[in-house]
Short mmCIF file of C-alpha atoms in Angstrom, two decimals:
data_model
loop_
_atom_site.label_atom_id
_atom_site.label_comp_id
_atom_site.label_asym_id
_atom_site.label_seq_id
_atom_site.Cartn_x
_atom_site.Cartn_y
_atom_site.Cartn_z
CA UNK A 293 83.66 -26.51 98.28
CA UNK A 294 84.25 -29.38 95.85
CA UNK A 295 86.38 -32.34 96.86
CA UNK A 296 90.12 -32.16 96.09
CA UNK A 297 91.49 -34.40 93.35
CA UNK A 298 94.50 -36.70 93.69
CA UNK A 299 96.03 -38.61 90.79
CA UNK A 300 96.63 -42.35 90.78
CA UNK A 301 97.99 -44.62 88.05
CA UNK A 302 94.88 -46.84 88.17
CA UNK A 303 91.61 -46.49 90.03
CA UNK A 304 91.27 -48.83 93.03
CA UNK A 305 88.43 -51.27 93.34
CA UNK A 306 85.90 -51.44 96.14
CA UNK A 307 87.00 -51.56 99.75
CA UNK A 308 90.02 -49.85 101.30
CA UNK A 309 92.92 -48.12 99.58
CA UNK A 310 96.12 -46.44 100.74
CA UNK A 311 97.06 -43.17 99.07
CA UNK A 312 100.81 -42.73 99.51
CA UNK A 313 103.77 -41.38 97.55
CA UNK A 314 103.77 -37.70 96.48
CA UNK A 315 99.97 -37.55 96.31
CA UNK A 316 99.60 -39.12 99.74
CA UNK A 317 102.14 -36.67 101.18
CA UNK A 318 100.27 -33.75 99.66
CA UNK A 319 96.92 -34.97 101.00
CA UNK A 320 98.13 -35.88 104.51
CA UNK A 321 100.92 -33.40 105.23
CA UNK A 322 100.10 -30.38 103.05
CA UNK A 323 96.32 -30.30 102.81
CA UNK A 324 96.04 -32.09 106.17
CA UNK A 325 92.86 -33.97 105.36
CA UNK A 326 91.18 -35.53 108.38
CA UNK A 327 89.16 -38.71 108.97
CA UNK A 328 85.64 -38.31 107.64
CA UNK A 329 86.61 -35.90 104.87
CA UNK A 330 86.03 -36.90 101.25
CA UNK A 331 88.20 -36.62 98.16
CA UNK A 332 88.37 -37.76 94.54
CA UNK A 333 90.89 -40.13 93.02
CA UNK A 334 91.48 -39.67 89.29
CA UNK A 335 93.39 -41.73 86.76
CA UNK A 336 93.70 -38.65 84.55
CA UNK A 337 91.82 -40.38 81.73
CA UNK A 338 88.21 -39.82 82.81
CA UNK A 339 88.02 -42.32 85.65
CA UNK A 340 87.02 -41.02 89.10
CA UNK A 341 86.59 -42.66 92.48
CA UNK A 342 84.83 -41.03 95.43
CA UNK A 343 86.63 -41.82 98.68
CA UNK A 344 86.41 -41.05 102.39
CA UNK A 345 89.43 -40.70 104.69
CA UNK A 346 89.43 -43.31 107.46
CA UNK A 347 92.98 -43.01 108.84
CA UNK A 348 95.72 -40.38 108.53
CA UNK A 349 99.38 -41.32 108.80
CA UNK A 350 102.57 -39.46 108.04
CA UNK A 351 102.73 -39.14 104.27
CA UNK A 352 99.67 -41.29 103.54
CA UNK A 353 95.93 -41.71 103.94
CA UNK A 354 93.83 -44.82 104.39
CA UNK A 355 90.67 -44.47 102.32
CA UNK A 356 87.29 -46.12 101.94
CA UNK A 357 86.26 -46.24 98.28
CA UNK A 358 82.64 -45.13 98.00
CA UNK A 359 81.89 -45.18 94.27
CA UNK A 360 83.55 -45.22 90.85
CA UNK A 361 82.56 -43.66 87.55
CA UNK A 362 84.01 -42.78 84.15
CA UNK A 363 83.30 -39.50 82.40
CA UNK A 364 83.25 -39.50 78.58
CA UNK A 365 85.82 -37.52 76.63
CA UNK A 366 84.56 -34.04 75.68
CA UNK A 367 83.18 -33.66 72.16
CA UNK A 368 84.14 -31.53 70.35
CA UNK A 369 87.73 -31.93 71.53
CA UNK A 370 89.35 -28.53 72.10
CA UNK A 371 93.02 -28.18 71.07
CA UNK A 372 95.22 -25.10 71.25
CA UNK A 373 98.39 -24.74 69.20
CA UNK A 374 100.61 -22.42 71.25
CA UNK A 375 103.65 -20.84 69.61
CA UNK A 376 106.56 -20.78 72.05
CA UNK A 377 106.52 -17.53 74.06
CA UNK A 378 109.44 -16.07 75.93
CA UNK A 379 110.08 -16.28 79.68
CA UNK A 380 107.54 -18.03 81.86
CA UNK A 381 104.60 -16.95 79.71
CA UNK A 382 104.36 -20.42 78.24
CA UNK A 383 103.71 -21.99 81.61
CA UNK A 384 101.18 -19.28 82.44
CA UNK A 385 99.39 -19.94 79.16
CA UNK A 386 99.34 -23.69 79.83
CA UNK A 387 97.97 -23.12 83.33
CA UNK A 388 95.12 -20.94 82.09
CA UNK A 389 94.33 -23.18 79.11
CA UNK A 390 94.15 -26.21 81.39
CA UNK A 391 91.93 -24.50 83.95
CA UNK A 392 89.61 -23.31 81.16
CA UNK A 393 89.26 -26.91 79.96
CA UNK A 394 91.43 -27.28 76.85
CA UNK A 395 91.99 -30.96 76.04
CA UNK A 396 95.33 -30.76 74.23
CA UNK A 397 98.08 -28.17 73.94
CA UNK A 398 100.52 -28.39 71.02
CA UNK A 399 103.80 -26.44 71.44
CA UNK A 400 104.75 -24.84 68.11
CA UNK A 401 108.23 -23.74 67.04
CA UNK A 402 107.04 -20.87 64.84
CA UNK A 403 109.64 -19.10 62.72
CA UNK A 404 109.29 -15.90 64.75
CA UNK A 405 109.36 -17.57 68.16
CA UNK A 406 112.17 -16.02 70.18
CA UNK A 407 112.50 -19.10 72.36
CA UNK A 408 113.82 -22.34 70.86
CA UNK A 409 113.44 -25.77 72.46
CA UNK A 410 116.55 -27.78 71.59
CA UNK A 411 118.23 -30.76 73.23
CA UNK A 412 118.04 -31.30 76.99
CA UNK A 413 116.93 -27.71 77.60
CA UNK A 414 114.02 -28.24 75.25
CA UNK A 415 113.07 -31.45 77.06
CA UNK A 416 113.22 -29.58 80.37
CA UNK A 417 111.04 -26.76 79.01
CA UNK A 418 108.39 -29.17 77.75
CA UNK A 419 108.57 -31.00 81.08
CA UNK A 420 107.60 -27.76 82.80
CA UNK A 421 104.56 -27.46 80.54
CA UNK A 422 103.57 -31.06 81.34
CA UNK A 423 103.98 -30.49 85.08
CA UNK A 424 102.01 -27.24 84.89
CA UNK A 425 99.17 -28.95 83.03
CA UNK A 426 99.11 -31.77 85.58
CA UNK A 427 98.90 -29.45 88.59
CA UNK A 428 96.37 -27.16 86.90
CA UNK A 429 94.22 -30.18 86.00
CA UNK A 430 94.14 -31.17 89.68
CA UNK A 431 93.38 -27.62 90.80
CA UNK A 432 90.52 -27.41 88.31
CA UNK A 433 89.11 -30.78 89.48
CA UNK A 434 89.43 -32.23 86.00
CA UNK A 435 88.76 -35.92 85.38
CA UNK A 436 91.11 -35.86 82.39
CA UNK A 437 94.57 -34.33 82.35
CA UNK A 438 95.28 -31.78 79.66
CA UNK A 439 97.69 -33.41 77.23
CA UNK A 440 100.84 -31.52 76.21
CA UNK A 441 102.04 -32.80 72.84
CA UNK A 442 105.62 -32.97 71.63
CA UNK A 443 107.10 -29.84 70.05
CA UNK A 444 105.91 -29.38 66.44
CA UNK A 445 107.65 -27.67 63.57
CA UNK A 446 105.41 -25.87 61.08
CA UNK A 447 105.61 -28.82 58.67
CA UNK A 448 104.68 -31.27 61.43
CA UNK A 449 101.89 -28.96 62.58
CA UNK A 450 100.25 -28.80 59.16
CA UNK A 451 100.22 -32.61 59.00
CA UNK A 452 98.84 -32.88 62.54
CA UNK A 453 96.07 -30.34 61.94
CA UNK A 454 94.71 -32.33 59.02
CA UNK A 455 93.31 -34.69 61.64
CA UNK A 456 91.07 -31.95 63.07
CA UNK A 457 87.47 -31.35 62.08
CA UNK A 458 88.09 -27.59 62.15
CA UNK A 459 91.15 -25.34 62.44
CA UNK A 460 90.84 -21.71 63.54
CA UNK A 461 93.91 -19.53 62.94
CA UNK A 462 93.93 -16.33 64.98
CA UNK A 463 95.45 -13.31 63.27
CA UNK A 464 95.17 -9.60 64.07
CA UNK A 465 94.56 -8.64 60.41
CA UNK A 466 91.58 -10.98 59.97
CA UNK A 467 88.07 -9.59 59.68
CA UNK A 468 85.76 -12.39 60.83
CA UNK A 469 85.45 -12.52 64.65
CA UNK A 470 85.58 -15.83 66.51
CA UNK A 471 82.11 -15.20 67.92
CA UNK A 472 80.62 -15.36 64.39
CA UNK A 473 82.38 -18.49 63.14
CA UNK A 474 80.21 -21.55 62.53
CA UNK A 475 81.75 -24.31 64.65
CA UNK A 476 82.13 -27.99 63.88
CA UNK A 477 79.57 -29.87 66.01
CA UNK A 478 81.84 -32.85 66.69
CA UNK A 479 85.44 -34.00 66.32
CA UNK A 480 88.43 -31.80 67.09
CA UNK A 481 88.39 -28.01 66.98
CA UNK A 482 91.94 -26.57 66.99
CA UNK A 483 92.95 -22.94 67.56
CA UNK A 484 96.34 -21.71 66.30
CA UNK A 485 98.06 -18.98 68.33
CA UNK A 486 101.09 -17.27 66.80
CA UNK A 487 104.23 -15.95 68.53
CA UNK A 488 105.00 -12.43 69.78
CA UNK A 489 106.13 -11.37 66.31
CA UNK A 490 102.96 -12.79 64.73
CA UNK A 491 102.61 -15.63 62.24
CA UNK A 492 104.97 -15.17 59.32
CA UNK A 493 103.56 -14.68 55.79
CA UNK A 494 104.82 -18.12 54.72
CA UNK A 495 103.24 -19.80 57.75
CA UNK A 496 100.00 -17.91 57.25
CA UNK A 497 99.93 -19.01 53.61
CA UNK A 498 100.44 -22.65 54.62
CA UNK A 499 97.75 -22.43 57.30
CA UNK A 500 95.22 -21.07 54.79
CA UNK A 501 94.80 -24.69 53.76
CA UNK A 502 92.35 -24.75 56.69
CA UNK A 503 90.48 -21.58 55.75
CA UNK A 504 90.80 -17.85 56.22
CA UNK A 505 92.15 -16.60 59.57
CA UNK A 506 89.88 -15.11 62.21
CA UNK A 507 90.28 -12.58 65.01
CA UNK A 508 89.20 -12.18 68.61
CA UNK A 509 88.42 -8.47 68.56
CA UNK A 510 89.82 -5.02 67.89
CA UNK A 511 92.61 -5.31 70.44
CA UNK A 512 95.79 -7.35 70.01
CA UNK A 513 96.48 -9.76 72.87
CA UNK A 514 99.78 -11.28 73.93
CA UNK A 515 100.43 -14.76 72.62
CA UNK A 516 100.10 -16.11 76.17
CA UNK A 517 96.65 -14.58 76.70
CA UNK A 518 95.14 -14.97 73.22
CA UNK A 519 94.78 -18.73 73.59
CA UNK A 520 92.99 -18.65 76.95
CA UNK A 521 90.70 -15.86 75.71
CA UNK A 522 89.79 -17.79 72.57
CA UNK A 523 89.31 -21.03 74.52
CA UNK A 524 86.95 -19.28 76.92
CA UNK A 525 84.85 -18.04 73.99
CA UNK A 526 84.64 -21.53 72.56
CA UNK A 527 83.78 -23.13 75.91
CA UNK A 528 80.80 -20.77 76.11
CA UNK A 529 79.80 -21.51 72.53
CA UNK A 530 80.08 -25.25 73.15
CA UNK A 531 77.63 -24.65 76.07
CA UNK A 532 80.14 -26.05 78.55
CA UNK A 533 80.20 -22.75 80.39
#
């Protein structure tokens, strides 16, 4: 089994290090790591440190730092635009997208989204996505945390997507399957996932700036499962899987 990952604000240097706070509590009191066992410290931005437990205390571990390394950012970068789904499906989508290896998730307030993020409730909802991405990144042993962007309106989304090397808009009426699309070899590849009621005609027209829409297959998936399914296809096509 691979070593568990614990997040730190900055990687420690050589020598000894104390892992305390929430991560230390989780390691010592929840996972109950023992002297001699190894773990990974991550700064969430590609930096990793291999460490061995030397001493266990209540709520903390004393560690020996064995080695440090930095993993490069993935290229192409994989981004998923996720229209806001109802209930807890958003958090489930974020969890799966993070475990699959998506680099950035952009919440989208599509016109047909039933859920609306406004005011403090909207901040709380986005906070849940951020927390879900953080925990899923640890579970998946990722060196880089999946980034959850701020909520985007359609106008903001169009502007943001102009930064991408390629934008793939999923739509059930499209003819070209994702498996046949020629992919950008570098830069950012973004997938746009519509809400339960589908992308509106006006939104679809605006998104055609980036090319004709594509489809996954003959079946229509929920908004919360379409993104993970598409991301899995792309991870295989990028030869990461």
